[in-house]
Coordinates of C-alpha atoms in Angstrom, one line a residue:
M9 CA -6.4 -13.1 -1.9
E10 CA -3.4 -14.9 -0.1
E11 CA -2.2 -13.1 2.8
F12 CA 1.3 -12.6 4.3
I13 CA 0.9 -12.3 8.0
V14 CA 2.8 -11.1 10.9
A15 CA 2.1 -11.8 14.4
R16 CA 3.8 -11.8 17.5
N17 CA 5.4 -15.1 18.9
P18 CA 3.2 -16.6 22.0
D19 CA 6.3 -18.0 23.2
K20 CA 7.5 -15.4 25.5
T21 CA 11.0 -17.8 26.1
S22 CA 11.9 -17.5 22.4
S23 CA 14.5 -15.3 21.3
L24 CA 12.5 -14.9 18.0
P25 CA 9.6 -12.5 19.0
F26 CA 7.6 -12.8 15.7
L27 CA 5.9 -15.1 13.5
V28 CA 5.6 -14.7 9.7
H29 CA 3.4 -16.7 7.3
L30 CA 4.2 -17.7 3.9
P31 CA 1.2 -18.7 1.7
I32 CA 3.1 -21.6 0.0
D33 CA 3.3 -25.3 0.2
G34 CA -0.2 -25.4 2.1
G35 CA 1.1 -22.4 4.3
L36 CA 4.5 -21.9 6.2
W37 CA 5.1 -20.6 9.4
L38 CA 8.6 -19.0 10.5
K39 CA 9.8 -17.7 13.8
A40 CA 11.6 -14.1 12.9
R41 CA 13.7 -11.9 14.9
D42 CA 12.1 -8.9 13.3
S43 CA 8.8 -8.1 11.7
W44 CA 10.7 -6.9 8.4
P45 CA 14.3 -6.7 7.1
R46 CA 14.5 -3.0 7.5
T47 CA 18.2 -2.6 8.4
A48 CA 19.8 -6.0 8.3
R49 CA 19.1 -9.5 7.4
V50 CA 16.4 -11.4 9.7
Y51 CA 17.3 -14.6 11.1
C52 CA 14.5 -16.9 10.9
H53 CA 13.5 -20.6 12.0
P54 CA 10.7 -23.1 11.2
A55 CA 7.8 -22.8 13.5
D56 CA 5.8 -25.7 14.8
D57 CA 2.0 -25.8 14.1
V58 CA 0.3 -22.5 14.6
D59 CA -3.1 -21.9 15.9
I60 CA -3.7 -18.6 13.9
D61 CA -7.1 -17.7 15.9
R62 CA -4.9 -17.5 19.3
L63 CA -2.4 -15.1 17.8
E64 CA -1.8 -11.3 18.2
I65 CA -1.7 -10.2 14.6
V66 CA 0.6 -7.3 13.7
E67 CA -0.2 -6.9 10.0
R68 CA -1.9 -8.7 7.1
V69 CA -0.9 -8.2 3.6
G70 CA -2.0 -9.4 0.3
V71 CA 0.4 -11.4 -1.6
L72 CA 1.0 -10.8 -5.2
A73 CA 3.5 -13.5 -5.6
C74 CA 5.3 -16.0 -3.4
V75 CA 7.4 -18.3 -5.6
R76 CA 10.0 -20.8 -4.5
R77 CA 13.0 -20.6 -6.8
G78 CA 15.7 -23.4 -5.9
V79 CA 17.1 -22.6 -2.4
A80 CA 15.3 -19.0 -2.2
I81 CA 11.4 -18.0 -1.9
D82 CA 10.6 -14.8 -3.8
L83 CA 7.9 -12.8 -1.9
V84 CA 6.0 -9.6 -3.6
L85 CA 3.5 -7.9 -1.3
E86 CA 0.4 -5.8 -2.3
R87 CA 1.8 -2.5 -1.0
G88 CA 3.6 0.4 -2.1
V89 CA 6.6 0.2 0.3
N90 CA 8.5 -2.9 1.7
R91 CA 7.1 -4.8 -1.0
R92 CA 10.0 -7.1 -2.1
S93 CA 11.8 -9.4 -0.1
Q94 CA 13.5 -13.0 -0.2
F95 CA 13.8 -16.0 2.2
V96 CA 17.0 -17.8 1.3
T97 CA 19.0 -20.6 3.0
T98 CA 22.5 -20.6 3.7
T99 CA 25.1 -22.5 5.8
A100 CA 27.0 -21.0 8.5
R101 CA 29.1 -22.9 11.3
G102 CA 28.3 -26.0 9.8
R103 CA 24.5 -25.6 10.2
R104 CA 21.7 -24.6 7.7
M105 CA 19.8 -21.4 8.5
V106 CA 17.1 -19.0 6.8
L107 CA 17.7 -15.5 6.2
W108 CA 15.1 -13.0 5.3
Q109 CA 16.6 -10.0 3.3
T110 CA 15.8 -7.3 0.9
Q111 CA 17.9 -6.3 -2.1
K112 CA 18.8 -3.0 0.1
V113 CA 19.7 -4.9 3.3
A114 CA 21.8 -7.5 1.3
T115 CA 23.8 -5.0 -0.4
S116 CA 24.4 -2.5 2.5
A117 CA 25.4 -5.2 5.1
R118 CA 28.4 -6.4 3.1
P119 CA 29.0 -4.6 -0.1
G120 CA 29.7 -7.0 -3.0
V121 CA 29.0 -10.1 -1.1
R122 CA 26.1 -12.5 -1.3
I123 CA 24.8 -15.5 0.1
P124 CA 25.9 -18.5 -1.8
S125 CA 22.7 -20.1 -3.1
A126 CA 24.2 -23.2 -5.2
A127 CA 26.8 -25.9 -4.5
P128 CA 29.6 -26.3 -7.0
S129 CA 28.7 -27.3 -10.5
P130 CA 29.1 -31.1 -11.3
L131 CA 29.3 -30.2 -14.9
A132 CA 31.4 -32.9 -16.6
V133 CA 30.3 -33.7 -19.9
I134 CA 28.2 -31.4 -22.7
F135 CA 26.5 -33.4 -25.4
I136 CA 26.9 -31.8 -29.1
D137 CA 24.1 -32.9 -31.6
T138 CA 25.4 -35.1 -34.4
R139 CA 23.9 -32.8 -37.0
E140 CA 26.0 -29.6 -35.6
R141 CA 28.5 -28.8 -38.0
Y142 CA 31.9 -26.8 -36.4
G143 CA 30.2 -27.1 -33.0
Y144 CA 31.7 -25.4 -29.7
T145 CA 34.5 -27.5 -28.4
F146 CA 34.5 -25.6 -25.0
A147 CA 38.4 -25.6 -25.0
G148 CA 39.8 -24.0 -21.8
H149 CA 37.0 -25.8 -19.7
A150 CA 37.3 -28.7 -17.6
V151 CA 34.6 -30.5 -19.4
R152 CA 34.3 -33.4 -21.9
V153 CA 32.5 -33.2 -25.0
E154 CA 30.3 -36.1 -26.5
R155 CA 28.5 -36.1 -29.8
R156 CA 25.0 -37.5 -29.4
A157 CA 21.7 -37.5 -31.4
L158 CA 19.6 -35.0 -29.6
S159 CA 15.9 -34.7 -29.8
A160 CA 16.0 -31.1 -29.1
G161 CA 18.8 -28.2 -29.3
D162 CA 22.5 -28.5 -30.5
Y163 CA 24.0 -28.8 -27.1
A164 CA 22.7 -30.3 -23.9
V165 CA 23.8 -31.4 -20.3
A166 CA 22.0 -34.2 -18.4
M167 CA 19.5 -32.9 -15.4
G168 CA 18.0 -36.1 -13.9
D169 CA 15.7 -37.4 -16.2
S170 CA 15.8 -34.6 -18.5
Y171 CA 18.2 -32.0 -20.0
A172 CA 19.1 -28.5 -20.0
V173 CA 19.5 -27.5 -23.8
I174 CA 21.0 -24.6 -26.0
E175 CA 20.0 -23.9 -29.6
R176 CA 22.6 -22.0 -31.4
K177 CA 22.0 -19.9 -34.5
R178 CA 24.2 -17.7 -36.6
L179 CA 22.5 -14.7 -37.4
D180 CA 21.5 -15.4 -41.0
D181 CA 20.2 -18.7 -39.9
F182 CA 18.3 -16.8 -37.0
A183 CA 16.7 -14.7 -39.5
S184 CA 15.8 -17.5 -41.9
S185 CA 14.2 -19.5 -39.0
L186 CA 12.2 -16.5 -38.0
S187 CA 10.9 -15.6 -41.3
N188 CA 9.5 -19.4 -42.0
A189 CA 8.5 -19.9 -38.6
Q190 CA 10.9 -22.9 -37.9
L191 CA 12.0 -21.0 -34.7
G192 CA 8.5 -21.0 -33.0
Y193 CA 8.3 -24.8 -33.2
T194 CA 11.9 -25.0 -31.8
M195 CA 11.1 -22.8 -28.9
A196 CA 7.8 -24.6 -28.1
E197 CA 9.9 -27.8 -27.8
L198 CA 12.5 -25.9 -25.6
A199 CA 9.9 -24.5 -23.2
L200 CA 9.1 -28.3 -22.1
L201 CA 12.6 -28.4 -20.6
P202 CA 13.7 -27.5 -17.3
A203 CA 16.3 -25.0 -18.8
A204 CA 16.9 -23.9 -22.3
A205 CA 18.1 -20.7 -24.3
V206 CA 18.7 -19.7 -27.8
V207 CA 22.0 -18.3 -28.7
V208 CA 22.2 -16.1 -31.4
E209 CA 25.8 -15.3 -32.9
G210 CA 25.2 -11.8 -33.8
T211 CA 24.2 -8.4 -32.0
Y212 CA 20.6 -7.0 -31.9
S213 CA 21.5 -4.3 -33.8
K214 CA 22.4 -6.3 -36.8
L215 CA 19.0 -8.1 -36.7
L216 CA 17.4 -4.8 -37.1
R217 CA 19.7 -3.7 -40.2
L218 CA 19.7 -7.0 -42.1
P219 CA 18.7 -6.4 -45.9
H220 CA 15.9 -8.3 -47.6
A221 CA 13.5 -7.5 -44.6
P222 CA 11.2 -4.6 -43.9
T223 CA 12.8 -2.6 -41.0
G224 CA 11.9 -4.0 -37.7
Y225 CA 10.1 -7.2 -39.1
L226 CA 12.3 -9.6 -37.7
A227 CA 12.9 -8.1 -34.4
D228 CA 9.1 -7.9 -33.9
L229 CA 9.0 -11.8 -34.6
A230 CA 11.7 -12.3 -32.1
A231 CA 9.8 -10.3 -29.3
R232 CA 6.6 -12.3 -30.0
L233 CA 8.1 -15.4 -29.9
Q234 CA 10.2 -14.3 -26.5
V235 CA 6.7 -13.2 -25.0
R236 CA 5.2 -16.5 -25.8
Y237 CA 7.8 -18.6 -24.7
P238 CA 9.4 -16.4 -21.7
T239 CA 11.2 -19.4 -20.0
V240 CA 13.2 -19.8 -23.2
P241 CA 15.6 -16.6 -23.1
I242 CA 17.0 -15.5 -26.7
V243 CA 20.6 -14.2 -25.9
Y244 CA 22.4 -12.3 -28.6
V245 CA 26.4 -12.5 -28.5
E246 CA 29.1 -10.5 -30.3
S247 CA 31.1 -13.8 -31.5
R248 CA 31.3 -17.4 -31.8
K249 CA 33.7 -17.5 -28.8
L250 CA 31.3 -15.4 -26.6
G251 CA 28.6 -17.9 -27.6
Q252 CA 30.6 -20.7 -26.5
E253 CA 31.5 -18.9 -23.2
W254 CA 27.9 -18.0 -22.4
S255 CA 26.7 -21.6 -23.0
Y256 CA 29.1 -23.1 -20.6
R257 CA 28.3 -20.8 -18.0
F258 CA 24.5 -21.4 -18.6
F259 CA 25.1 -25.3 -18.2
K260 CA 27.2 -24.8 -15.2
A261 CA 24.4 -22.4 -13.6
A262 CA 21.7 -24.9 -14.6
L263 CA 23.3 -28.0 -12.9
A264 CA 24.3 -25.9 -9.8
R265 CA 20.8 -25.2 -9.4
E266 CA 19.7 -28.6 -9.9
E267 CA 22.2 -29.9 -7.2
S268 CA 21.2 -27.6 -4.7
P269 CA 18.7 -28.6 -2.2
E270 CA 15.3 -27.1 -2.1
L271 CA 14.4 -24.7 0.6
E272 CA 12.9 -26.5 3.8
L273 CA 10.9 -24.5 6.1
R274 CA 9.3 -27.4 7.9
P275 CA 10.5 -27.7 11.6
E276 CA 12.7 -30.5 12.2
P277 CA 11.4 -33.4 14.4
R278 CA 12.2 -32.8 18.0
S279 CA 14.7 -35.2 19.7
T280 CA 13.4 -37.8 22.0
E281 CA 16.8 -38.3 23.7
P282 CA 17.8 -36.6 27.0
P283 CA 20.0 -33.6 26.6
K284 CA 23.7 -34.5 27.4
P285 CA 24.9 -32.9 30.9
R286 CA 27.1 -30.1 30.1
R287 CA 30.8 -30.5 31.5
R288 CA 32.0 -28.0 34.2
R289 CA 35.2 -26.6 33.8
T290 CA 37.2 -26.5 36.7
P291 CA 38.9 -23.4 37.6
K292 CA 42.8 -22.9 37.0
R293 CA 44.7 -22.4 40.2
G294 CA 45.8 -18.7 41.0
T295 CA 42.5 -17.4 39.4
A296 CA 40.0 -15.0 41.4
T297 CA 37.7 -18.1 42.4
D298 CA 40.6 -19.6 44.5
A299 CA 41.2 -16.3 46.3
T300 CA 39.8 -16.3 50.0
P301 CA 37.3 -13.6 50.8
S302 CA 38.7 -10.8 52.9
G303 CA 37.3 -10.0 56.3

């Protein structure tokens, strides 16, 4: 099993006394201010090549998951307490930094404030499939709408060489596509895209009460598809207006994540230029440094 490792930093001159190892990208080492974010976020910095055989190991724990998600790495350990944490990049005073946090310390540090994880969305145009009748207009949002023949879904935004896509269904259409198995083929295609969702204009409670279908039958079919294609969420909204609003925010979030830089934990190359001499400040006249010693 892959391991999460905490060791003491052999560099006694460093202000970061610990080293932590993440089993991702072939193994990543970070210098850290503490061995775990118990009461506050822990500042981290990329470490140079580390010889593990020469380290004083503090603890080694099995890892259940270590997954990169945009500007964050989610870590889940195989133990009862202190299991979940996250390494997040942010910018402070013009430079990027890595902060190690848990849900508890992120909430208690500054309630209601989170580390920004994405740049403002560059959402400018949303494509609507030419076969979509009475489609969303996204009125009230600063976005242009264009009609285009889409190979999948009813609405899409460009994401590099691919698309983020939404399949819109009225409740009766959703029920019909569940019954005839059409929705399964649609979700299989949506699952190949970097971001996709199915928006159902109708509540889940109404799906359970639809006539001409055994109680729970359609809900069971929807649940099976959701388990089969977990990357394509099925979202139930109360009205067309809310479906449009949810779709806009989904596209906005998808593009913001696409524009965010990946979390880079490799140490930066050291500069070969000599450090610039520090300018010495001249004390002002009349200060204590100008006084003549007594005696």
